[in-house]
């Protein structure tokens, strides 16, 4: 690996851009960059190899590719996973560290001053902006999950409105079926159609009989994992 | 053996460490898991970076083969050639370091130049 490749990789990670390093295993020649068709370096890929690299990037699957006569190792660096929690509540206190262990950059949004404090959320990015403004600043992408937890329509609704306008791969909303039915009516009034409404996981989390805040956090983390790993179509819904 | 903090360093911590070592003028090699068979402990893409003194960050097996990989990484720094290494992680070795592995891994070692 060249110093130049390492620097380009670090810049891509900092900018949350995807990155690829393709290595010809026999000689060590490499190509790198964010898009398979526009890689630079001392290795030139054939059209067949480019398609193979595209497939690996889409599937987030590093591995050896032997599409032609040579063996290539394709290292896929997907942008970091992010989890945005709206509501610095008890469930968030369990969910934030669980998500961090699972590899997510976690941000907690809560404009109510005494909730989102570093004492309650050590090591987590906190925002006290209004949820729609905070989400706009965070610019959720296809590697972002968003969960609303406040139970307060004044906070959850603008968050969901912003979430539905983003390509986030997972959107979850805490609340009972009844609460959600009312919420759906309000979101429809804001102009969201059936397809958008279907993106919201509500009641949030897998049905594992969760009762305590930590158990609910487990069920939410499991559902986010399923959306990431088992339902690729969910991440392809355009904003 | 590595300690917990370096063993579980995330991918960004590893590339940051490579950049830091190089900033101090040290030679660095990086090992990457390129293939796995069976129940190997670390997935394809996992990396271990090594400096010229043998200091390491990251992991390619969770402890079983790091010693051998570090030797080859230092050899790669000296002859400036990449190498492909294949390891069968035997149950005996796995038991020795307290891992329930038993698969095989192929590792690519290259100099950061």
Coordinates of C-alpha atoms in Angstrom, one line a residue:
Chain A
X1 CA 0.0 0.0 0.0
X2 CA 1.3 3.4 -0.9
X3 CA 1.4 6.4 1.5
X4 CA -0.8 8.2 -1.1
X5 CA -3.5 5.4 -0.9
X6 CA -3.4 5.5 2.9
X7 CA -4.0 9.3 2.9
X8 CA -6.8 9.0 0.4
X9 CA -8.4 6.3 2.5
X10 CA -8.2 8.4 5.7
X11 CA -9.7 11.4 3.9
X12 CA -12.6 9.2 2.6
X13 CA -13.2 7.9 6.1
X14 CA -13.2 11.4 7.6
X15 CA -15.7 12.6 4.9
X16 CA -17.8 9.4 5.4
X17 CA -17.3 8.5 1.7
X18 CA -17.0 4.9 0.5
X19 CA -13.6 3.6 -0.4
X20 CA -12.1 0.7 -2.3
X21 CA -8.6 -0.7 -2.4
X22 CA -8.1 -3.4 -5.1
X23 CA -4.8 -5.4 -5.0
X24 CA -3.5 -7.7 -7.6
X25 CA -2.3 -10.5 -5.4
X26 CA 0.5 -11.9 -7.6
X27 CA 2.5 -8.6 -7.9
X28 CA 1.0 -6.2 -5.4
X29 CA -0.2 -3.5 -7.9
X30 CA -3.1 -1.5 -6.6
X31 CA -6.0 0.7 -7.6
X32 CA -8.0 2.8 -5.2
X33 CA -10.8 5.3 -4.9
X34 CA -14.5 5.8 -4.1
X35 CA -16.1 4.6 -7.3
X36 CA -15.2 1.3 -9.0
X37 CA -15.2 2.8 -12.5
X38 CA -12.9 5.7 -11.5
X39 CA -10.1 4.1 -9.5
X40 CA -6.5 5.4 -9.7
X41 CA -3.2 3.6 -9.2
X42 CA -0.8 1.3 -11.0
X43 CA -3.5 -1.4 -11.6
X44 CA -6.1 -1.1 -14.4
X45 CA -9.3 -3.1 -14.1
X46 CA -11.1 -4.8 -17.0
X47 CA -14.8 -4.0 -17.5
X48 CA -15.6 -7.5 -16.0
X49 CA -13.5 -6.8 -13.0
X50 CA -15.1 -3.3 -12.5
X51 CA -18.5 -5.0 -12.4
X52 CA -17.2 -7.5 -9.9
X53 CA -15.9 -4.7 -7.7
X54 CA -19.2 -2.8 -8.0
X55 CA -21.0 -5.9 -6.8
X56 CA -18.7 -6.2 -3.8
X57 CA -19.1 -2.6 -2.9
X58 CA -22.9 -2.9 -3.1
X59 CA -22.9 -6.0 -0.9
X60 CA -20.3 -4.5 1.5
X61 CA -18.3 -7.7 0.9
X62 CA -14.5 -7.6 0.8
X63 CA -12.9 -10.7 -0.8
X64 CA -10.8 -12.3 -3.5
X65 CA -12.2 -11.8 -7.1
X66 CA -10.9 -14.1 -9.9
X67 CA -13.1 -12.7 -12.7
X68 CA -10.3 -12.8 -15.2
X69 CA -7.0 -14.7 -15.2
X70 CA -5.6 -12.9 -12.2
X71 CA -6.6 -12.8 -8.6
X72 CA -7.6 -9.5 -7.1
X73 CA -8.3 -8.7 -3.5
X74 CA -11.1 -6.2 -3.1
X75 CA -11.1 -4.3 0.2
X76 CA -14.5 -2.5 0.7
X77 CA -14.6 0.4 3.1
X78 CA -18.3 1.3 3.6
X79 CA -19.0 4.7 5.2
X80 CA -19.4 4.4 8.9
X81 CA -22.7 3.2 10.3
X82 CA -24.6 5.9 12.3
X83 CA -27.4 5.7 14.7
X84 CA -29.4 8.9 15.6
X85 CA -31.6 8.7 18.7
X86 CA -34.2 11.3 19.2
X87 CA -35.0 11.5 22.9
X88 CA -32.3 11.2 25.6
X89 CA -34.5 8.8 27.5
X90 CA -33.8 5.6 29.5
X91 CA -34.0 3.4 26.5
X92 CA -31.4 5.6 24.7
X93 CA -29.1 5.2 27.7
X94 CA -29.0 1.4 27.0
X95 CA -29.3 1.7 23.2
X96 CA -26.4 4.1 22.8
X97 CA -23.6 1.9 24.2
X98 CA -25.0 -1.3 22.6
X99 CA -25.0 0.5 19.2
X100 CA -21.4 1.8 19.8
X101 CA -20.3 -1.8 20.5
X102 CA -22.0 -2.9 17.2
X103 CA -19.9 -0.3 15.4
X104 CA -22.2 2.7 15.1
X105 CA -21.4 6.3 15.6
X106 CA -24.2 7.4 17.9
X107 CA -25.8 10.8 18.2
X108 CA -28.5 11.7 20.7
X109 CA -30.8 14.6 20.0
X110 CA -32.9 16.2 22.7
X111 CA -33.6 19.9 23.0
X112 CA -34.8 19.5 26.6
X113 CA -31.6 20.7 28.3
X114 CA -31.4 18.3 31.3
X115 CA -31.8 15.1 29.3
X116 CA -28.9 15.0 26.8
X117 CA -26.0 15.5 29.2
X118 CA -22.5 13.9 29.1
X119 CA -23.1 12.4 32.5
X120 CA -26.0 10.4 31.2
X121 CA -24.4 9.7 27.8
X122 CA -20.6 9.4 28.2
X123 CA -18.7 9.4 24.9
X124 CA -21.8 10.0 22.8
X125 CA -22.3 13.0 20.4
X126 CA -25.1 15.1 21.8
X127 CA -27.3 17.7 20.1
X128 CA -29.7 20.1 21.9
X129 CA -31.1 21.4 18.6
X130 CA -34.7 20.9 17.5
X131 CA -34.8 17.3 15.9
X132 CA -35.5 18.4 12.3
X133 CA -32.7 21.0 12.4
X134 CA -30.3 18.5 14.1
X135 CA -31.2 15.8 11.5
X136 CA -30.7 18.2 8.6
X137 CA -27.2 19.0 9.9
X138 CA -26.4 15.3 10.3
X139 CA -27.5 14.6 6.7
X140 CA -28.5 10.9 7.2
X141 CA -27.3 8.6 4.4
X142 CA -28.0 4.9 3.5
X143 CA -25.8 3.8 6.4
X144 CA -27.8 5.7 9.0
X145 CA -30.5 4.5 11.3
X146 CA -32.9 6.9 13.1
X147 CA -35.0 6.0 16.1
X148 CA -37.5 8.4 17.8
X149 CA -38.0 7.7 21.6
X150 CA -39.6 10.8 23.1
X151 CA -43.3 9.9 23.0
X152 CA -43.8 13.6 22.4
X153 CA -45.3 14.5 19.0
X154 CA -43.7 17.9 19.2
X155 CA -40.3 16.2 19.1
X156 CA -41.0 12.9 17.3
X157 CA -43.0 14.3 14.4
X158 CA -40.5 16.8 13.1
X159 CA -37.8 14.1 13.5
X160 CA -39.8 11.5 11.5
X161 CA -40.7 14.1 8.9
X162 CA -37.0 14.8 8.4
X163 CA -36.1 11.1 8.6
X164 CA -38.6 10.2 5.8
X165 CA -37.0 12.8 3.6
X166 CA -33.6 11.1 4.0
X167 CA -32.4 7.8 2.6
X168 CA -31.8 6.3 6.1
X169 CA -31.8 2.5 6.0
X170 CA -33.9 2.2 9.2
X171 CA -36.5 4.5 10.8
X172 CA -38.1 3.4 14.0
X173 CA -40.6 5.1 16.3
X174 CA -41.4 4.1 19.9
X175 CA -45.0 4.0 20.8
X176 CA -48.0 1.7 20.8
X177 CA -50.0 0.8 17.7
X178 CA -52.7 3.3 18.7
X179 CA -50.1 6.0 19.2
X180 CA -48.6 5.1 15.9
X181 CA -52.0 5.2 14.1
X182 CA -52.5 8.8 15.3
X183 CA -48.9 9.6 14.3
X184 CA -49.5 8.2 10.8
X185 CA -52.4 10.6 10.4
X186 CA -50.3 13.5 11.3
X187 CA -47.5 12.4 8.9
X188 CA -50.0 12.0 6.1
X189 CA -51.1 15.5 6.8
X190 CA -47.5 16.6 6.3
X191 CA -47.6 15.0 2.8
X192 CA -46.1 11.6 3.4
X193 CA -47.6 8.8 1.3
X194 CA -48.1 5.1 2.0
X195 CA -44.7 4.1 0.7
X196 CA -43.0 6.6 3.1
X197 CA -45.2 5.5 6.1
X198 CA -44.2 1.9 5.5
X199 CA -40.6 2.7 6.1
X200 CA -41.3 3.4 9.8
X201 CA -40.8 0.4 12.1
X202 CA -43.5 0.8 14.7
X203 CA -44.0 -0.4 17.3
X204 CA -40.2 -0.2 17.3
X205 CA -38.0 -3.3 17.8
X206 CA -38.4 -7.1 17.2
X207 CA -41.2 -8.7 19.1
X208 CA -39.1 -10.6 21.8
X209 CA -41.3 -9.7 24.7
X210 CA -38.9 -7.0 25.8
X211 CA -40.0 -5.2 29.0
X212 CA -37.1 -3.2 30.6
X213 CA -35.4 -0.3 28.8
X214 CA -32.3 -2.5 28.2
X215 CA -34.4 -5.3 26.7
X216 CA -36.2 -2.9 24.4
X217 CA -32.8 -1.6 23.4
X218 CA -31.8 -5.2 22.5
X219 CA -35.0 -5.6 20.4
X220 CA -34.3 -2.3 18.6
X221 CA -30.7 -3.1 17.9
X222 CA -31.7 -6.6 16.6
X223 CA -34.3 -5.0 14.2
X224 CA -31.7 -2.4 13.0
X225 CA -29.3 -5.3 12.4
X226 CA -31.9 -7.2 10.4
X227 CA -32.6 -4.1 8.3
X228 CA -28.9 -3.6 7.6
X229 CA -28.1 -7.3 6.8
X230 CA -31.3 -8.9 5.6
X231 CA -33.3 -6.3 3.8
X232 CA -31.1 -4.6 1.3
X233 CA -34.1 -3.2 -0.5
X234 CA -34.9 -1.1 2.6
X235 CA -31.7 0.8 2.2
X236 CA -32.4 1.5 -1.4
X237 CA -35.6 3.5 -0.8
X238 CA -34.9 6.9 -2.2
X239 CA -35.7 10.0 -0.2
Chain B
X1 CA -0.4 -12.0 22.6
X2 CA -1.9 -8.6 22.2
X3 CA -3.9 -6.8 24.9
X4 CA -7.6 -6.2 24.6
X5 CA -7.4 -2.6 23.5
X6 CA -5.2 -3.3 20.4
X7 CA -6.9 -6.6 19.6
X8 CA -10.3 -4.9 19.2
X9 CA -9.1 -1.7 17.6
X10 CA -11.6 -0.7 14.9
X11 CA -10.5 -0.2 11.3
X12 CA -10.2 3.5 11.6
X13 CA -8.0 3.2 14.7
X14 CA -5.7 0.9 12.7
X15 CA -5.3 3.3 9.8
X16 CA -4.8 6.2 12.1
X17 CA -2.0 4.2 13.9
X18 CA -0.3 3.4 10.6
X19 CA -0.3 7.1 9.8
X20 CA 1.0 8.0 13.2
X21 CA 3.8 5.5 13.0
X22 CA 4.8 6.7 9.5
X23 CA 4.7 10.2 10.8
X24 CA 7.4 9.2 13.4
X25 CA 9.5 7.8 10.5
X26 CA 8.9 4.1 11.3
X27 CA 8.5 1.4 8.8
X28 CA 5.1 -0.2 8.7
X29 CA 3.5 -3.3 7.2
X30 CA -0.1 -4.2 7.1
X31 CA -1.6 -7.7 7.1
X32 CA -5.2 -8.3 5.8
X33 CA -7.4 -11.4 6.0
X34 CA -8.2 -12.1 2.3
X35 CA -9.9 -15.5 2.6
X36 CA -11.3 -17.6 5.3
X37 CA -12.6 -21.2 5.5
X38 CA -14.6 -22.7 8.3
X39 CA -14.9 -21.0 11.6
X40 CA -12.1 -18.6 11.4
X41 CA -12.2 -15.9 14.1
X42 CA -11.9 -12.7 12.1
X43 CA -13.8 -11.9 8.9
X44 CA -12.3 -11.1 5.5
X45 CA -10.9 -7.5 5.5
X46 CA -9.7 -7.6 9.1
X47 CA -6.3 -6.0 9.5
X48 CA -3.2 -6.0 11.6
X49 CA -0.6 -3.3 11.3
X50 CA 2.9 -3.8 12.5
X51 CA 5.8 -1.4 12.9
X52 CA 9.5 -2.1 12.6
X53 CA 9.9 -2.8 16.4
X54 CA 7.1 -5.4 16.2
X55 CA 4.5 -3.2 17.9
X56 CA 1.0 -4.1 16.5
X57 CA -2.5 -2.8 16.3
X58 CA -5.6 -4.7 15.1
X59 CA -5.8 -8.5 14.5
X60 CA -6.1 -11.1 11.8
X61 CA -7.1 -14.1 14.0
X62 CA -7.8 -12.9 17.6
X63 CA -4.4 -14.1 18.8
X64 CA -3.6 -17.5 17.2
X65 CA -1.3 -16.5 14.3
X66 CA -0.3 -12.9 15.1
X67 CA 3.2 -13.9 16.1
X68 CA 3.9 -15.5 12.8
X69 CA 2.3 -12.7 10.9
X70 CA 4.5 -10.1 12.7
X71 CA 7.6 -12.0 11.7
X72 CA 6.5 -12.0 8.0
X73 CA 5.5 -8.3 8.3
X74 CA 9.1 -7.5 9.4
X75 CA 10.5 -9.6 6.6
X76 CA 8.3 -7.7 4.2
X77 CA 9.7 -4.4 5.5
X78 CA 13.2 -5.6 4.8
X79 CA 12.8 -7.1 1.3
X80 CA 9.9 -4.8 0.3
X81 CA 7.9 -7.7 -1.2
X82 CA 4.3 -8.5 -0.4
X83 CA 3.5 -12.1 0.7
X84 CA 0.5 -14.4 0.9
X85 CA 0.4 -16.6 4.0
X86 CA -2.0 -19.4 4.7
X87 CA -2.7 -20.7 8.2
X88 CA -4.7 -23.6 9.5
X89 CA -5.7 -22.7 13.0
X90 CA -5.4 -26.0 14.8
X91 CA -7.7 -26.8 17.7
X92 CA -4.6 -27.2 19.9
X93 CA -3.4 -23.7 19.1
X94 CA -6.9 -22.4 19.5
X95 CA -7.2 -23.9 22.9
X96 CA -3.9 -22.5 23.9
X97 CA -5.1 -18.9 23.4
X98 CA -8.6 -19.6 24.6
X99 CA -10.4 -19.4 21.3
X100 CA -13.0 -21.7 19.8
X101 CA -11.6 -21.4 16.3
X102 CA -10.4 -24.2 14.0
X103 CA -10.7 -22.7 10.5
X104 CA -8.2 -21.6 8.0
X105 CA -7.2 -18.1 7.0
X106 CA -5.2 -16.6 4.1
X107 CA -3.4 -13.3 4.9
X108 CA -1.8 -10.8 2.6
X109 CA 1.1 -8.8 4.0
X110 CA 2.3 -5.7 2.4
X111 CA 4.7 -2.8 3.2
X112 CA 3.2 0.7 3.5
X113 CA 5.6 2.6 1.3

